[in-house]
mmCIF file of C-alpha atoms in Angstrom:
data_model
loop_
_atom_site.group_PDB
_atom_site.id
_atom_site.type_symbol
_atom_site.label_atom_id
_atom_site.label_comp_id
_atom_site.label_asym_id
_atom_site.label_seq_id
_atom_site.Cartn_x
_atom_site.Cartn_y
_atom_site.Cartn_z
ATOM 1 C CA GLN A 3 62.896 67.476 27.757
ATOM 2 C CA SER A 4 66.591 67.425 27.949
ATOM 3 C CA VAL A 5 68.467 64.265 28.389
ATOM 4 C CA LEU A 6 70.637 65.896 31.240
ATOM 5 C CA THR A 7 69.115 67.746 33.714
ATOM 6 C CA GLN A 8 70.271 71.083 35.136
ATOM 7 C CA PRO A 9 68.390 73.218 37.753
ATOM 8 C CA PRO A 10 66.733 76.291 35.531
ATOM 9 C CA SER A 11 68.065 78.774 37.663
ATOM 10 C CA VAL A 12 70.373 79.220 41.331
ATOM 11 C CA SER A 13 70.963 82.905 42.300
ATOM 12 C CA ALA A 14 73.885 83.528 44.943
ATOM 13 C CA ALA A 15 74.878 86.990 46.342
ATOM 14 C CA PRO A 16 78.185 88.524 44.013
ATOM 15 C CA GLY A 17 81.363 86.546 46.277
ATOM 16 C CA GLN A 18 79.691 83.769 47.570
ATOM 17 C CA ARG A 19 79.591 80.295 45.440
ATOM 18 C CA VAL A 20 77.470 78.288 43.677
ATOM 19 C CA THR A 21 76.778 75.419 42.303
ATOM 20 C CA ILE A 22 75.272 74.388 39.518
ATOM 21 C CA SER A 23 74.137 70.382 38.951
ATOM 22 C CA CYS A 24 73.589 67.944 35.318
ATOM 23 C CA SER A 25 72.426 64.689 36.048
ATOM 24 C CA GLY A 26 72.383 61.832 33.404
ATOM 25 C CA SER A 27 72.727 58.876 32.894
ATOM 26 C CA SER A 28 75.345 56.492 32.110
ATOM 27 C CA SER A 29 74.731 56.666 28.281
ATOM 28 C CA ASN A 30 75.836 59.787 29.014
ATOM 29 C CA ILE A 31 77.987 61.262 31.827
ATOM 30 C CA GLY A 32 78.459 58.368 32.972
ATOM 31 C CA ASN A 33 80.680 56.735 29.981
ATOM 32 C CA ASN A 34 81.787 59.972 28.682
ATOM 33 C CA PHE A 35 83.283 63.550 29.419
ATOM 34 C CA VAL A 36 80.919 67.159 30.130
ATOM 35 C CA SER A 37 81.451 70.201 28.882
ATOM 36 C CA TRP A 38 80.029 73.213 30.555
ATOM 37 C CA TYR A 39 79.057 76.487 28.581
ATOM 38 C CA GLN A 40 77.860 80.028 28.836
ATOM 39 C CA GLN A 41 75.547 81.729 27.328
ATOM 40 C CA PHE A 42 75.084 85.814 27.317
ATOM 41 C CA PRO A 43 71.867 87.305 26.168
ATOM 42 C CA GLY A 44 72.434 87.576 21.968
ATOM 43 C CA ALA A 45 75.256 85.942 22.292
ATOM 44 C CA ALA A 46 77.167 81.931 20.871
ATOM 45 C CA PRO A 47 77.754 79.660 23.795
ATOM 46 C CA LYS A 48 81.506 79.674 25.183
ATOM 47 C CA LEU A 49 83.242 76.427 26.218
ATOM 48 C CA LEU A 50 84.020 76.823 29.626
ATOM 49 C CA ILE A 51 84.562 73.527 31.012
ATOM 50 C CA PHE A 52 86.262 70.392 28.936
ATOM 51 C CA GLU A 53 86.725 67.044 29.870
ATOM 52 C CA ASN A 54 84.927 67.295 33.437
ATOM 53 C CA ASP A 55 87.311 68.994 34.995
ATOM 54 C CA LYS A 56 89.590 71.328 32.741
ATOM 55 C CA ARG A 57 89.474 74.673 31.954
ATOM 56 C CA PRO A 58 90.127 76.774 28.446
ATOM 57 C CA SER A 59 93.289 78.594 28.308
ATOM 58 C CA GLY A 60 91.342 81.840 29.644
ATOM 59 C CA ILE A 61 89.097 81.220 31.527
ATOM 60 C CA PRO A 62 89.313 82.238 35.742
ATOM 61 C CA ASP A 63 90.472 79.066 38.230
ATOM 62 C CA ARG A 64 86.409 81.018 39.641
ATOM 63 C CA PHE A 65 85.260 78.031 37.428
ATOM 64 C CA THR A 66 85.281 74.459 38.395
ATOM 65 C CA GLY A 67 84.354 71.374 37.084
ATOM 66 C CA SER A 68 83.748 67.611 38.414
ATOM 67 C CA LYS A 69 82.145 64.979 37.721
ATOM 68 C CA SER A 70 80.720 61.275 39.762
ATOM 69 C CA GLY A 71 79.152 58.599 38.358
ATOM 70 C CA THR A 72 76.272 59.724 36.242
ATOM 71 C CA SER A 73 76.279 63.305 37.180
ATOM 72 C CA ALA A 74 78.006 66.339 36.671
ATOM 73 C CA ALA A 75 78.729 70.014 38.870
ATOM 74 C CA LEU A 76 79.764 73.143 37.562
ATOM 75 C CA GLY A 77 80.887 75.278 40.876
ATOM 76 C CA ILE A 78 81.811 79.338 40.496
ATOM 77 C CA THR A 79 83.291 80.802 43.507
ATOM 78 C CA GLY A 80 83.528 84.867 44.410
ATOM 79 C CA LEU A 81 80.542 85.513 42.260
ATOM 80 C CA GLN A 82 80.295 88.383 40.485
ATOM 81 C CA THR A 83 77.943 90.495 38.244
ATOM 82 C CA GLY A 84 79.172 90.070 35.282
ATOM 83 C CA ASP A 85 78.651 86.230 35.714
ATOM 84 C CA GLU A 86 75.272 86.398 35.514
ATOM 85 C CA ALA A 87 74.507 84.483 32.668
ATOM 86 C CA ASP A 88 72.850 80.696 31.343
ATOM 87 C CA TYR A 89 74.970 77.716 31.666
ATOM 88 C CA TYR A 90 74.484 74.626 29.973
ATOM 89 C CA CYS A 91 76.100 71.193 30.613
ATOM 90 C CA GLY A 92 76.623 68.774 27.261
ATOM 91 C CA THR A 93 78.055 65.546 26.361
ATOM 92 C CA TRP A 94 77.985 62.981 23.899
ATOM 93 C CA ASP A 95 75.024 60.167 24.356
ATOM 94 C CA ASN A 96 76.172 56.331 23.047
ATOM 95 C CA SER A 97 72.690 55.184 22.965
ATOM 96 C CA LEU A 98 71.134 57.856 21.017
ATOM 97 C CA SER A 99 74.254 58.467 19.011
ATOM 98 C CA ALA A 100 73.621 62.559 19.326
ATOM 99 C CA VAL A 101 75.412 65.258 21.417
ATOM 100 C CA VAL A 102 73.128 66.265 24.405
ATOM 101 C CA PHE A 103 72.749 69.469 26.457
ATOM 102 C CA GLY A 104 70.721 69.637 29.497
ATOM 103 C CA GLY A 105 68.272 72.554 29.442
ATOM 104 C CA GLY A 106 70.101 75.420 30.900
ATOM 105 C CA THR A 107 70.624 76.972 33.918
ATOM 106 C CA LYS A 108 70.333 80.834 34.810
ATOM 107 C CA LEU A 109 72.468 82.212 37.121
ATOM 108 C CA THR A 110 71.351 85.594 38.916
ATOM 109 C CA VAL A 111 74.199 87.340 41.276
ATOM 110 C CA LEU A 112 71.839 88.851 43.407
ATOM 111 C CA GLU B 4 92.923 81.736 16.540
ATOM 112 C CA VAL B 5 90.145 79.187 15.685
ATOM 113 C CA GLN B 6 87.263 81.049 13.644
ATOM 114 C CA LEU B 7 83.807 80.090 12.639
ATOM 115 C CA VAL B 8 81.555 82.515 10.931
ATOM 116 C CA GLU B 9 78.657 81.251 9.396
ATOM 117 C CA SER B 10 76.004 82.210 6.704
ATOM 118 C CA GLY B 11 73.215 81.415 4.561
ATOM 119 C CA GLY B 12 70.289 82.201 7.484
ATOM 120 C CA GLY B 13 67.672 84.390 6.898
ATOM 121 C CA LEU B 14 63.326 84.397 6.027
ATOM 122 C CA VAL B 15 62.212 81.396 4.612
ATOM 123 C CA LYS B 16 58.553 80.619 3.724
ATOM 124 C CA PRO B 17 57.379 77.304 5.322
ATOM 125 C CA GLY B 18 58.432 74.394 3.008
ATOM 126 C CA GLY B 19 61.349 76.124 2.110
ATOM 127 C CA SER B 20 64.925 75.211 2.135
ATOM 128 C CA LEU B 21 67.721 76.962 3.028
ATOM 129 C CA ARG B 22 71.767 75.992 3.108
ATOM 130 C CA LEU B 23 73.623 77.166 5.696
ATOM 131 C CA SER B 24 77.500 77.218 5.766
ATOM 132 C CA CYS B 25 80.221 77.818 8.121
ATOM 133 C CA LEU B 26 83.936 78.530 7.080
ATOM 134 C CA ALA B 27 86.481 77.065 9.241
ATOM 135 C CA SER B 28 90.045 78.775 9.843
ATOM 136 C CA GLY B 29 92.700 78.532 12.574
ATOM 137 C CA PHE B 30 92.754 74.490 12.608
ATOM 138 C CA THR B 31 93.438 71.803 10.794
ATOM 139 C CA PHE B 32 90.060 70.923 9.128
ATOM 140 C CA ASN B 33 89.690 67.673 8.807
ATOM 141 C CA ARG B 34 90.978 66.163 11.706
ATOM 142 C CA TYR B 35 88.077 67.695 13.898
ATOM 143 C CA SER B 36 83.845 66.523 14.071
ATOM 144 C CA MET B 37 81.337 69.634 13.530
ATOM 145 C CA ASN B 38 78.213 69.958 14.864
ATOM 146 C CA TRP B 39 75.045 72.282 14.018
ATOM 147 C CA VAL B 40 73.730 73.624 17.475
ATOM 148 C CA ARG B 41 70.095 74.922 16.790
ATOM 149 C CA GLN B 42 68.418 77.721 19.954
ATOM 150 C CA ALA B 43 64.794 78.566 19.246
ATOM 151 C CA PRO B 44 64.116 81.967 20.374
ATOM 152 C CA GLY B 45 64.481 82.236 24.144
ATOM 153 C CA LYS B 46 64.909 78.358 24.435
ATOM 154 C CA GLY B 47 67.824 76.439 25.236
ATOM 155 C CA LEU B 48 70.517 74.268 22.426
ATOM 156 C CA GLU B 49 69.449 71.805 20.916
ATOM 157 C CA TRP B 50 71.807 69.429 19.068
ATOM 158 C CA VAL B 51 71.141 69.462 14.867
ATOM 159 C CA SER B 52 73.703 67.285 13.623
ATOM 160 C CA SER B 53 77.424 65.489 13.843
ATOM 161 C CA ILE B 54 80.040 64.857 11.204
ATOM 162 C CA SER B 55 83.526 63.244 11.575
ATOM 163 C CA GLY B 56 86.449 64.369 9.940
ATOM 164 C CA SER B 57 86.480 62.179 7.406
ATOM 165 C CA SER B 58 82.409 62.669 6.380
ATOM 166 C CA ASN B 59 82.414 58.631 7.508
ATOM 167 C CA PHE B 60 79.890 58.935 10.665
ATOM 168 C CA ILE B 61 76.738 61.684 9.953
ATOM 169 C CA TYR B 62 74.147 61.866 12.935
ATOM 170 C CA TYR B 63 71.040 64.203 12.987
ATOM 171 C CA GLY B 64 69.315 64.973 15.808
ATOM 172 C CA ASP B 65 65.400 63.448 15.373
ATOM 173 C CA SER B 66 63.279 66.729 15.163
ATOM 174 C CA LEU B 67 65.202 67.985 11.482
ATOM 175 C CA LYS B 68 65.901 63.517 10.766
ATOM 176 C CA GLY B 69 64.328 63.413 6.961
ATOM 177 C CA ARG B 70 64.608 66.663 5.913
ATOM 178 C CA ILE B 71 68.459 67.895 6.541
ATOM 179 C CA THR B 72 71.818 67.235 5.128
ATOM 180 C CA THR B 73 74.855 67.827 6.749
ATOM 181 C CA SER B 74 78.567 67.577 4.287
ATOM 182 C CA ARG B 75 81.778 69.740 4.397
ATOM 183 C CA ASP B 76 84.291 70.166 2.148
ATOM 184 C CA THR B 77 88.162 70.060 3.428
ATOM 185 C CA ALA B 78 88.997 71.878 0.599
ATOM 186 C CA LYS B 79 86.938 75.032 1.112
ATOM 187 C CA ASN B 80 87.654 74.406 4.933
ATOM 188 C CA SER B 81 83.023 74.720 5.089
ATOM 189 C CA LEU B 82 80.850 72.742 6.775
ATOM 190 C CA TYR B 83 76.711 73.069 5.581
ATOM 191 C CA LEU B 84 73.418 71.851 6.602
ATOM 192 C CA GLN B 85 70.698 71.890 3.598
ATOM 193 C CA MET B 86 67.563 72.231 5.128
ATOM 194 C CA ASP B 87 64.447 70.961 3.481
ATOM 195 C CA SER B 88 60.507 70.823 4.529
ATOM 196 C CA LEU B 89 61.261 74.012 6.582
ATOM 197 C CA ARG B 90 58.556 74.848 9.305
ATOM 198 C CA PRO B 91 57.675 77.522 11.465
ATOM 199 C CA ASP B 92 59.435 75.694 14.707
ATOM 200 C CA ASP B 93 62.559 75.181 13.090
ATOM 201 C CA THR B 94 63.029 79.276 13.578
ATOM 202 C CA ALA B 95 65.628 79.269 15.229
ATOM 203 C CA VAL B 96 70.071 80.430 15.636
ATOM 204 C CA TYR B 97 71.758 78.433 13.878
ATOM 205 C CA TYR B 98 75.566 77.533 15.381
ATOM 206 C CA CYS B 99 77.862 75.733 13.945
ATOM 207 C CA ALA B 100 80.567 73.925 16.312
ATOM 208 C CA ARG B 101 83.755 72.508 16.455
ATOM 209 C CA GLY B 102 83.800 69.134 17.613
ATOM 210 C CA SER B 103 86.559 68.527 20.628
ATOM 211 C CA SER B 104 90.226 68.678 20.465
ATOM 212 C CA LEU B 105 89.798 64.450 22.233
ATOM 213 C CA GLY B 106 88.271 63.463 19.005
ATOM 214 C CA THR B 107 84.424 63.396 20.440
ATOM 215 C CA TYR B 108 81.994 65.213 19.051
ATOM 216 C CA THR B 109 81.050 67.572 21.684
ATOM 217 C CA PRO B 110 81.694 70.887 21.207
ATOM 218 C CA ASP B 111 84.124 73.520 21.836
ATOM 219 C CA TYR B 112 84.694 76.365 19.673
ATOM 220 C CA TRP B 113 81.079 78.278 18.330
ATOM 221 C CA GLY B 114 80.753 80.507 15.471
ATOM 222 C CA GLN B 115 78.568 83.169 16.051
ATOM 223 C CA GLY B 116 75.105 82.187 14.746
ATOM 224 C CA THR B 117 73.352 82.396 11.679
ATOM 225 C CA LEU B 118 69.561 83.221 12.423
ATOM 226 C CA VAL B 119 66.725 81.516 10.190
ATOM 227 C CA THR B 120 63.438 82.549 10.634
ATOM 228 C CA VAL B 121 60.630 80.216 8.803
ATOM 229 C CA SER B 122 57.111 82.389 8.322
ATOM 230 C CA SER B 123 54.637 82.920 5.360
#
């Protein structure tokens, strides 16, 4: 059971938009920055979003992050088949003194 | 360019030990916290341990607490994970990940991972 809650899977058609949610509490998302990671099968996770809504260099602006209260979200617009991957949210938890991750969301582009 | 290269994984029998290493380059190593994160086959990411840049603060996840020791060597730009009393459910890819530039432990850059298989 992950500390952060994500939907196990989401799907949408090419060109459409999808949102992946990440729900936590005041000890984690509520008081810390959230990051999002993209992971392809057999590969290491890659940072997509940091500090809730910032993109590292090289990440297209089709990927956006947001946070409100104890929840965060990753939005992906103009979906491409190459976006099919697992997506994880992560942050620090002040009560656990631990990095916590969501259980991951598998994105399928139909 | 930030690079993190893990090594030391392999096949070990239950009850055995392994020491993982992570060689860092492309950034000032002692200015960043570092993490170990693992991923069992077909499962999600599981945080294992974090260590501050100065090694003053070290945190462990419950799954491996008491069986692991995290350390770092600034002179060698290296992070280590000593794992003892390994169990079959410790089988996973172990990733080394840098803490973010804001000084928090939340990872930004990740290594390619090293596979640890615990089996008789």
